[in-house]
Amino acid sequence: ISMHKRGRIVGYLGNEETLVELPAIKYLIDNLKYDFIHGKELIPEKGERDSLTEVILVKRLEEALRRLNPWMDEGNINKTIRYLSRPENLGTSLLEINEKLYDDIVDLNYTVEQDIYGDGHKKHQTVHFIDWGNVDNNEFLVTRQFEVKTSLGKSIYPDIVIFVNGIP
């Protein structure tokens, strides 16, 4: 950002990183108690996600699913992770897919079948991705310069990404 006076640059206020990105992250850490990990650490080699095309932090999502849904078996945990990680078939447009995922996460519309009583009868059980009643039961993470590879193979680096239980 610069200020002009008759075509000349008269002062420089700073850049996006120092004016917006770093202060926002500092606020999230100091005031809202988010954890911070730089984007270069949230890579497949560190076990945080399957590939750079993935935006979900699978390990963190799995831990949250186990914590919030202790009744879930391994098969349903894996099914639920795949459901969020591969949503292409949930709609015909990005908007439709996002609306479906929003409803599943916020309105608790996602269920799995499981025999939770051990009596052989499977019943639909609601999956909780976020604990809406106890905020402290969730993991809040902020990162910066989080690399994501597009379908064209080009990398993009969003300035700030916030994750709740591994979900951006």
mmCIF file with all atom_site columns, C-alpha atoms in Angstrom, residues 1-155:
data_model
loop_
_atom_site.group_PDB
_atom_site.id
_atom_site.type_symbol
_atom_site.label_atom_id
_atom_site.label_alt_id
_atom_site.label_comp_id
_atom_site.label_asym_id
_atom_site.label_entity_id
_atom_site.label_seq_id
_atom_site.pdbx_PDB_ins_code
_atom_site.Cartn_x
_atom_site.Cartn_y
_atom_site.Cartn_z
_atom_site.occupancy
_atom_site.B_iso_or_equiv
_atom_site.pdbx_formal_charge
_atom_site.auth_seq_id
_atom_site.auth_comp_id
_atom_site.auth_asym_id
_atom_site.auth_atom_id
_atom_site.pdbx_PDB_model_num
ATOM 1   C CA . ILE A 1 1   ? 0.000   0.000   0.000   1.00 0.00 ? 1   ILE A CA 1
ATOM 2   C CA . SER A 1 2   ? 1.445   3.326   -0.898  1.00 0.00 ? 2   SER A CA 1
ATOM 3   C CA . MET A 1 3   ? 0.294   6.899   -0.698  1.00 0.00 ? 3   MET A CA 1
ATOM 4   C CA . HIS A 1 4   ? 0.625   9.070   -3.778  1.00 0.00 ? 4   HIS A CA 1
ATOM 5   C CA . LYS A 1 5   ? 1.145   12.826  -3.936  1.00 0.00 ? 5   LYS A CA 1
ATOM 6   C CA . ARG A 1 6   ? 1.135   14.216  -7.456  1.00 0.00 ? 6   ARG A CA 1
ATOM 7   C CA . GLY A 1 7   ? 2.305   10.913  -8.915  1.00 0.00 ? 7   GLY A CA 1
ATOM 8   C CA . ARG A 1 8   ? 5.132   10.343  -6.438  1.00 0.00 ? 8   ARG A CA 1
ATOM 9   C CA . ILE A 1 9   ? 5.255   7.722   -3.721  1.00 0.00 ? 9   ILE A CA 1
ATOM 10  C CA . VAL A 1 10  ? 5.513   9.600   -0.438  1.00 0.00 ? 10  VAL A CA 1
ATOM 11  C CA . GLY A 1 11  ? 5.353   6.770   2.078   1.00 0.00 ? 11  GLY A CA 1
ATOM 12  C CA . TYR A 1 12  ? 5.093   3.031   2.457   1.00 0.00 ? 12  TYR A CA 1
ATOM 13  C CA . LEU A 1 13  ? 2.763   1.603   5.082   1.00 0.00 ? 13  LEU A CA 1
ATOM 14  C CA . GLY A 1 14  ? 3.972   -2.017  4.953   1.00 0.00 ? 14  GLY A CA 1
ATOM 15  C CA . ASN A 1 15  ? 2.878   -5.164  3.220   1.00 0.00 ? 15  ASN A CA 1
ATOM 16  C CA . GLU A 1 16  ? 0.044   -7.652  3.549   1.00 0.00 ? 16  GLU A CA 1
ATOM 17  C CA . GLU A 1 17  ? 2.132   -10.028 5.652   1.00 0.00 ? 17  GLU A CA 1
ATOM 18  C CA . THR A 1 18  ? 3.066   -7.485  8.317   1.00 0.00 ? 18  THR A CA 1
ATOM 19  C CA . LEU A 1 19  ? -0.216  -5.537  8.245   1.00 0.00 ? 19  LEU A CA 1
ATOM 20  C CA . VAL A 1 20  ? -2.729  -8.376  8.080   1.00 0.00 ? 20  VAL A CA 1
ATOM 21  C CA . GLU A 1 21  ? -1.411  -11.932 8.099   1.00 0.00 ? 21  GLU A CA 1
ATOM 22  C CA . LEU A 1 22  ? 0.928   -11.875 11.113  1.00 0.00 ? 22  LEU A CA 1
ATOM 23  C CA . PRO A 1 23  ? -1.297  -9.668  13.336  1.00 0.00 ? 23  PRO A CA 1
ATOM 24  C CA . ALA A 1 24  ? -4.325  -11.882 12.598  1.00 0.00 ? 24  ALA A CA 1
ATOM 25  C CA . ILE A 1 25  ? -2.378  -15.006 13.515  1.00 0.00 ? 25  ILE A CA 1
ATOM 26  C CA . LYS A 1 26  ? -1.046  -13.345 16.663  1.00 0.00 ? 26  LYS A CA 1
ATOM 27  C CA . TYR A 1 27  ? -4.607  -12.433 17.670  1.00 0.00 ? 27  TYR A CA 1
ATOM 28  C CA . LEU A 1 28  ? -5.845  -16.009 17.123  1.00 0.00 ? 28  LEU A CA 1
ATOM 29  C CA . ILE A 1 29  ? -2.978  -17.428 19.190  1.00 0.00 ? 29  ILE A CA 1
ATOM 30  C CA . ASP A 1 30  ? -2.942  -14.864 22.002  1.00 0.00 ? 30  ASP A CA 1
ATOM 31  C CA . ASN A 1 31  ? -6.643  -14.126 22.397  1.00 0.00 ? 31  ASN A CA 1
ATOM 32  C CA . LEU A 1 32  ? -8.453  -17.213 21.150  1.00 0.00 ? 32  LEU A CA 1
ATOM 33  C CA . LYS A 1 33  ? -5.753  -19.747 22.158  1.00 0.00 ? 33  LYS A CA 1
ATOM 34  C CA . TYR A 1 34  ? -5.397  -21.346 18.718  1.00 0.00 ? 34  TYR A CA 1
ATOM 35  C CA . ASP A 1 35  ? -2.392  -23.550 18.068  1.00 0.00 ? 35  ASP A CA 1
ATOM 36  C CA . PHE A 1 36  ? -0.071  -22.466 15.254  1.00 0.00 ? 36  PHE A CA 1
ATOM 37  C CA . ILE A 1 37  ? 1.914   -24.621 12.843  1.00 0.00 ? 37  ILE A CA 1
ATOM 38  C CA . HIS A 1 38  ? 3.533   -23.135 9.745   1.00 0.00 ? 38  HIS A CA 1
ATOM 39  C CA . GLY A 1 39  ? 2.185   -24.502 6.459   1.00 0.00 ? 39  GLY A CA 1
ATOM 40  C CA . LYS A 1 40  ? 5.546   -25.993 5.492   1.00 0.00 ? 40  LYS A CA 1
ATOM 41  C CA . GLU A 1 41  ? 5.112   -28.422 8.425   1.00 0.00 ? 41  GLU A CA 1
ATOM 42  C CA . LEU A 1 42  ? 1.614   -29.567 7.401   1.00 0.00 ? 42  LEU A CA 1
ATOM 43  C CA . ILE A 1 43  ? 2.825   -31.852 4.638   1.00 0.00 ? 43  ILE A CA 1
ATOM 44  C CA . PRO A 1 44  ? 2.351   -35.517 3.723   1.00 0.00 ? 44  PRO A CA 1
ATOM 45  C CA . GLU A 1 45  ? 5.913   -36.363 4.798   1.00 0.00 ? 45  GLU A CA 1
ATOM 46  C CA . LYS A 1 46  ? 4.974   -35.331 8.359   1.00 0.00 ? 46  LYS A CA 1
ATOM 47  C CA . GLY A 1 47  ? 1.774   -37.407 8.249   1.00 0.00 ? 47  GLY A CA 1
ATOM 48  C CA . GLU A 1 48  ? -0.580  -34.438 8.354   1.00 0.00 ? 48  GLU A CA 1
ATOM 49  C CA . ARG A 1 49  ? -2.366  -35.161 5.075   1.00 0.00 ? 49  ARG A CA 1
ATOM 50  C CA . ASP A 1 50  ? -2.260  -37.706 2.276   1.00 0.00 ? 50  ASP A CA 1
ATOM 51  C CA . SER A 1 51  ? -1.001  -35.374 -0.460  1.00 0.00 ? 51  SER A CA 1
ATOM 52  C CA . LEU A 1 52  ? -0.580  -31.685 -1.227  1.00 0.00 ? 52  LEU A CA 1
ATOM 53  C CA . THR A 1 53  ? -3.871  -31.803 -3.142  1.00 0.00 ? 53  THR A CA 1
ATOM 54  C CA . GLU A 1 54  ? -5.675  -32.654 0.119   1.00 0.00 ? 54  GLU A CA 1
ATOM 55  C CA . VAL A 1 55  ? -6.829  -29.816 2.341   1.00 0.00 ? 55  VAL A CA 1
ATOM 56  C CA . ILE A 1 56  ? -8.046  -31.902 5.287   1.00 0.00 ? 56  ILE A CA 1
ATOM 57  C CA . LEU A 1 57  ? -5.538  -32.739 8.011   1.00 0.00 ? 57  LEU A CA 1
ATOM 58  C CA . VAL A 1 58  ? -6.446  -36.422 8.158   1.00 0.00 ? 58  VAL A CA 1
ATOM 59  C CA . LYS A 1 59  ? -4.565  -37.354 11.335  1.00 0.00 ? 59  LYS A CA 1
ATOM 60  C CA . ARG A 1 60  ? -6.209  -34.509 13.267  1.00 0.00 ? 60  ARG A CA 1
ATOM 61  C CA . LEU A 1 61  ? -9.652  -35.328 11.848  1.00 0.00 ? 61  LEU A CA 1
ATOM 62  C CA . GLU A 1 62  ? -9.246  -38.987 12.833  1.00 0.00 ? 62  GLU A CA 1
ATOM 63  C CA . GLU A 1 63  ? -8.287  -38.023 16.400  1.00 0.00 ? 63  GLU A CA 1
ATOM 64  C CA . ALA A 1 64  ? -11.312 -35.709 16.631  1.00 0.00 ? 64  ALA A CA 1
ATOM 65  C CA . LEU A 1 65  ? -13.702 -38.359 15.285  1.00 0.00 ? 65  LEU A CA 1
ATOM 66  C CA . ARG A 1 66  ? -12.443 -40.825 17.918  1.00 0.00 ? 66  ARG A CA 1
ATOM 67  C CA . ARG A 1 67  ? -12.752 -38.218 20.679  1.00 0.00 ? 67  ARG A CA 1
ATOM 68  C CA . LEU A 1 68  ? -16.228 -36.986 19.689  1.00 0.00 ? 68  LEU A CA 1
ATOM 69  C CA . ASN A 1 69  ? -17.671 -40.344 18.605  1.00 0.00 ? 69  ASN A CA 1
ATOM 70  C CA . PRO A 1 70  ? -16.116 -43.001 20.873  1.00 0.00 ? 70  PRO A CA 1
ATOM 71  C CA . TRP A 1 71  ? -18.652 -45.550 19.651  1.00 0.00 ? 71  TRP A CA 1
ATOM 72  C CA . MET A 1 72  ? -17.323 -45.458 16.049  1.00 0.00 ? 72  MET A CA 1
ATOM 73  C CA . ASP A 1 73  ? -15.451 -48.494 14.758  1.00 0.00 ? 73  ASP A CA 1
ATOM 74  C CA . GLU A 1 74  ? -12.397 -48.323 12.493  1.00 0.00 ? 74  GLU A CA 1
ATOM 75  C CA . GLY A 1 75  ? -14.407 -48.940 9.324   1.00 0.00 ? 75  GLY A CA 1
ATOM 76  C CA . ASN A 1 76  ? -16.788 -46.057 9.965   1.00 0.00 ? 76  ASN A CA 1
ATOM 77  C CA . ILE A 1 77  ? -13.949 -43.720 10.918  1.00 0.00 ? 77  ILE A CA 1
ATOM 78  C CA . ASN A 1 78  ? -12.229 -44.478 7.612   1.00 0.00 ? 78  ASN A CA 1
ATOM 79  C CA . LYS A 1 79  ? -15.536 -44.146 5.729   1.00 0.00 ? 79  LYS A CA 1
ATOM 80  C CA . THR A 1 80  ? -16.180 -40.751 7.333   1.00 0.00 ? 80  THR A CA 1
ATOM 81  C CA . ILE A 1 81  ? -12.687 -39.480 6.521   1.00 0.00 ? 81  ILE A CA 1
ATOM 82  C CA . ARG A 1 82  ? -13.109 -40.602 2.888   1.00 0.00 ? 82  ARG A CA 1
ATOM 83  C CA . TYR A 1 83  ? -16.514 -38.899 2.777   1.00 0.00 ? 83  TYR A CA 1
ATOM 84  C CA . LEU A 1 84  ? -15.009 -35.518 3.708   1.00 0.00 ? 84  LEU A CA 1
ATOM 85  C CA . SER A 1 85  ? -11.819 -36.009 1.701   1.00 0.00 ? 85  SER A CA 1
ATOM 86  C CA . ARG A 1 86  ? -13.516 -37.092 -1.541  1.00 0.00 ? 86  ARG A CA 1
ATOM 87  C CA . PRO A 1 87  ? -16.738 -35.068 -1.808  1.00 0.00 ? 87  PRO A CA 1
ATOM 88  C CA . GLU A 1 88  ? -16.828 -34.876 -5.627  1.00 0.00 ? 88  GLU A CA 1
ATOM 89  C CA . ASN A 1 89  ? -19.961 -37.036 -5.892  1.00 0.00 ? 89  ASN A CA 1
ATOM 90  C CA . LEU A 1 90  ? -22.026 -35.021 -3.408  1.00 0.00 ? 90  LEU A CA 1
ATOM 91  C CA . GLY A 1 91  ? -23.208 -32.510 -5.998  1.00 0.00 ? 91  GLY A CA 1
ATOM 92  C CA . THR A 1 92  ? -22.855 -31.189 -9.511  1.00 0.00 ? 92  THR A CA 1
ATOM 93  C CA . SER A 1 93  ? -21.223 -27.887 -8.544  1.00 0.00 ? 93  SER A CA 1
ATOM 94  C CA . LEU A 1 94  ? -18.752 -26.687 -5.950  1.00 0.00 ? 94  LEU A CA 1
ATOM 95  C CA . LEU A 1 95  ? -21.518 -24.654 -4.314  1.00 0.00 ? 95  LEU A CA 1
ATOM 96  C CA . GLU A 1 96  ? -23.796 -27.690 -4.039  1.00 0.00 ? 96  GLU A CA 1
ATOM 97  C CA . ILE A 1 97  ? -20.973 -29.824 -2.606  1.00 0.00 ? 97  ILE A CA 1
ATOM 98  C CA . ASN A 1 98  ? -20.062 -27.134 -0.064  1.00 0.00 ? 98  ASN A CA 1
ATOM 99  C CA . GLU A 1 99  ? -23.698 -26.742 1.004   1.00 0.00 ? 99  GLU A CA 1
ATOM 100 C CA . LYS A 1 100 ? -24.003 -30.504 1.533   1.00 0.00 ? 100 LYS A CA 1
ATOM 101 C CA . LEU A 1 101 ? -20.806 -30.663 3.601   1.00 0.00 ? 101 LEU A CA 1
ATOM 102 C CA . TYR A 1 102 ? -21.902 -27.618 5.601   1.00 0.00 ? 102 TYR A CA 1
ATOM 103 C CA . ASP A 1 103 ? -25.225 -29.296 6.411   1.00 0.00 ? 103 ASP A CA 1
ATOM 104 C CA . ASP A 1 104 ? -23.469 -32.508 7.414   1.00 0.00 ? 104 ASP A CA 1
ATOM 105 C CA . ILE A 1 105 ? -20.991 -30.741 9.694   1.00 0.00 ? 105 ILE A CA 1
ATOM 106 C CA . VAL A 1 106 ? -23.109 -27.944 11.184  1.00 0.00 ? 106 VAL A CA 1
ATOM 107 C CA . ASP A 1 107 ? -26.619 -29.419 11.119  1.00 0.00 ? 107 ASP A CA 1
ATOM 108 C CA . LEU A 1 108 ? -25.441 -32.944 12.026  1.00 0.00 ? 108 LEU A CA 1
ATOM 109 C CA . ASN A 1 109 ? -26.888 -34.543 8.890   1.00 0.00 ? 109 ASN A CA 1
ATOM 110 C CA . TYR A 1 110 ? -24.187 -37.209 8.407   1.00 0.00 ? 110 TYR A CA 1
ATOM 111 C CA . THR A 1 111 ? -24.843 -40.667 9.813   1.00 0.00 ? 111 THR A CA 1
ATOM 112 C CA . VAL A 1 112 ? -23.223 -44.096 9.632   1.00 0.00 ? 112 VAL A CA 1
ATOM 113 C CA . GLU A 1 113 ? -24.703 -47.508 10.337  1.00 0.00 ? 113 GLU A CA 1
ATOM 114 C CA . GLN A 1 114 ? -23.183 -49.341 13.243  1.00 0.00 ? 114 GLN A CA 1
ATOM 115 C CA . ASP A 1 115 ? -24.041 -51.940 15.861  1.00 0.00 ? 115 ASP A CA 1
ATOM 116 C CA . ILE A 1 116 ? -23.140 -49.952 18.947  1.00 0.00 ? 116 ILE A CA 1
ATOM 117 C CA . TYR A 1 117 ? -24.829 -52.269 21.482  1.00 0.00 ? 117 TYR A CA 1
ATOM 118 C CA . GLY A 1 118 ? -23.286 -55.518 20.237  1.00 0.00 ? 118 GLY A CA 1
ATOM 119 C CA . ASP A 1 119 ? -26.690 -57.106 19.642  1.00 0.00 ? 119 ASP A CA 1
ATOM 120 C CA . GLY A 1 120 ? -26.254 -57.485 15.884  1.00 0.00 ? 120 GLY A CA 1
ATOM 121 C CA . HIS A 1 121 ? -28.660 -54.677 15.000  1.00 0.00 ? 121 HIS A CA 1
ATOM 122 C CA . LYS A 1 122 ? -27.115 -51.822 13.070  1.00 0.00 ? 122 LYS A CA 1
ATOM 123 C CA . LYS A 1 123 ? -28.656 -48.404 13.541  1.00 0.00 ? 123 LYS A CA 1
ATOM 124 C CA . HIS A 1 124 ? -27.949 -45.041 11.990  1.00 0.00 ? 124 HIS A CA 1
ATOM 125 C CA . GLN A 1 125 ? -25.814 -42.951 14.319  1.00 0.00 ? 125 GLN A CA 1
ATOM 126 C CA . THR A 1 126 ? -25.110 -39.237 13.908  1.00 0.00 ? 126 THR A CA 1
ATOM 127 C CA . VAL A 1 127 ? -21.443 -38.372 13.435  1.00 0.00 ? 127 VAL A CA 1
ATOM 128 C CA . HIS A 1 128 ? -20.141 -35.310 15.261  1.00 0.00 ? 128 HIS A CA 1
ATOM 129 C CA . PHE A 1 129 ? -17.303 -33.481 13.480  1.00 0.00 ? 129 PHE A CA 1
ATOM 130 C CA . ILE A 1 130 ? -17.313 -30.561 15.936  1.00 0.00 ? 130 ILE A CA 1
ATOM 131 C CA . ASP A 1 131 ? -18.375 -30.436 19.571  1.00 0.00 ? 131 ASP A CA 1
ATOM 132 C CA . TRP A 1 132 ? -20.848 -27.536 19.489  1.00 0.00 ? 132 TRP A CA 1
ATOM 133 C CA . GLY A 1 133 ? -21.651 -27.816 23.206  1.00 0.00 ? 133 GLY A CA 1
ATOM 134 C CA . ASN A 1 134 ? -18.103 -27.814 24.602  1.00 0.00 ? 134 ASN A CA 1
ATOM 135 C CA . VAL A 1 135 ? -15.737 -25.652 22.570  1.00 0.00 ? 135 VAL A CA 1
ATOM 136 C CA . ASP A 1 136 ? -12.732 -26.931 24.570  1.00 0.00 ? 136 ASP A CA 1
ATOM 137 C CA . ASN A 1 137 ? -13.317 -30.427 23.168  1.00 0.00 ? 137 ASN A CA 1
ATOM 138 C CA . ASN A 1 138 ? -12.228 -29.213 19.717  1.00 0.00 ? 138 ASN A CA 1
ATOM 139 C CA . GLU A 1 139 ? -8.807  -28.558 18.245  1.00 0.00 ? 139 GLU A CA 1
ATOM 140 C CA . PHE A 1 140 ? -8.284  -25.104 16.724  1.00 0.00 ? 140 PHE A CA 1
ATOM 141 C CA . LEU A 1 141 ? -5.264  -24.642 14.494  1.00 0.00 ? 141 LEU A CA 1
ATOM 142 C CA . VAL A 1 142 ? -4.137  -21.706 12.385  1.00 0.00 ? 142 VAL A CA 1
ATOM 143 C CA . THR A 1 143 ? -1.479  -21.898 9.707   1.00 0.00 ? 143 THR A CA 1
ATOM 144 C CA . ARG A 1 144 ? 0.042   -19.622 7.115   1.00 0.00 ? 144 ARG A CA 1
ATOM 145 C CA . GLN A 1 145 ? 1.385   -20.271 3.626   1.00 0.00 ? 145 GLN A CA 1
ATOM 146 C CA . PHE A 1 146 ? -0.387  -23.653 3.447   1.00 0.00 ? 146 PHE A CA 1
ATOM 147 C CA . GLU A 1 147 ? 0.576   -25.253 0.128   1.00 0.00 ? 147 GLU A CA 1
ATOM 148 C CA . VAL A 1 148 ? -2.199  -26.789 -1.944  1.00 0.00 ? 148 VAL A CA 1
ATOM 149 C CA . LYS A 1 149 ? -1.643  -28.279 -5.384  1.00 0.00 ? 149 LYS A CA 1
ATOM 150 C CA . THR A 1 150 ? -4.456  -27.581 -7.839  1.00 0.00 ? 150 THR A CA 1
ATOM 151 C CA . SER A 1 151 ? -5.788  -30.083 -10.364 1.00 0.00 ? 151 SER A CA 1
ATOM 152 C CA . LEU A 1 152 ? -3.483  -28.399 -12.912 1.00 0.00 ? 152 LEU A CA 1
ATOM 153 C CA . GLY A 1 153 ? -0.428  -29.172 -10.750 1.00 0.00 ? 153 GLY A CA 1
ATOM 154 C CA . LYS A 1 154 ? 0.140   -25.549 -9.785  1.00 0.00 ? 154 LYS A CA 1
ATOM 155 C CA . SER A 1 155 ? 0.719   -24.742 -6.107  1.00 0.00 ? 155 SER A CA 1
#
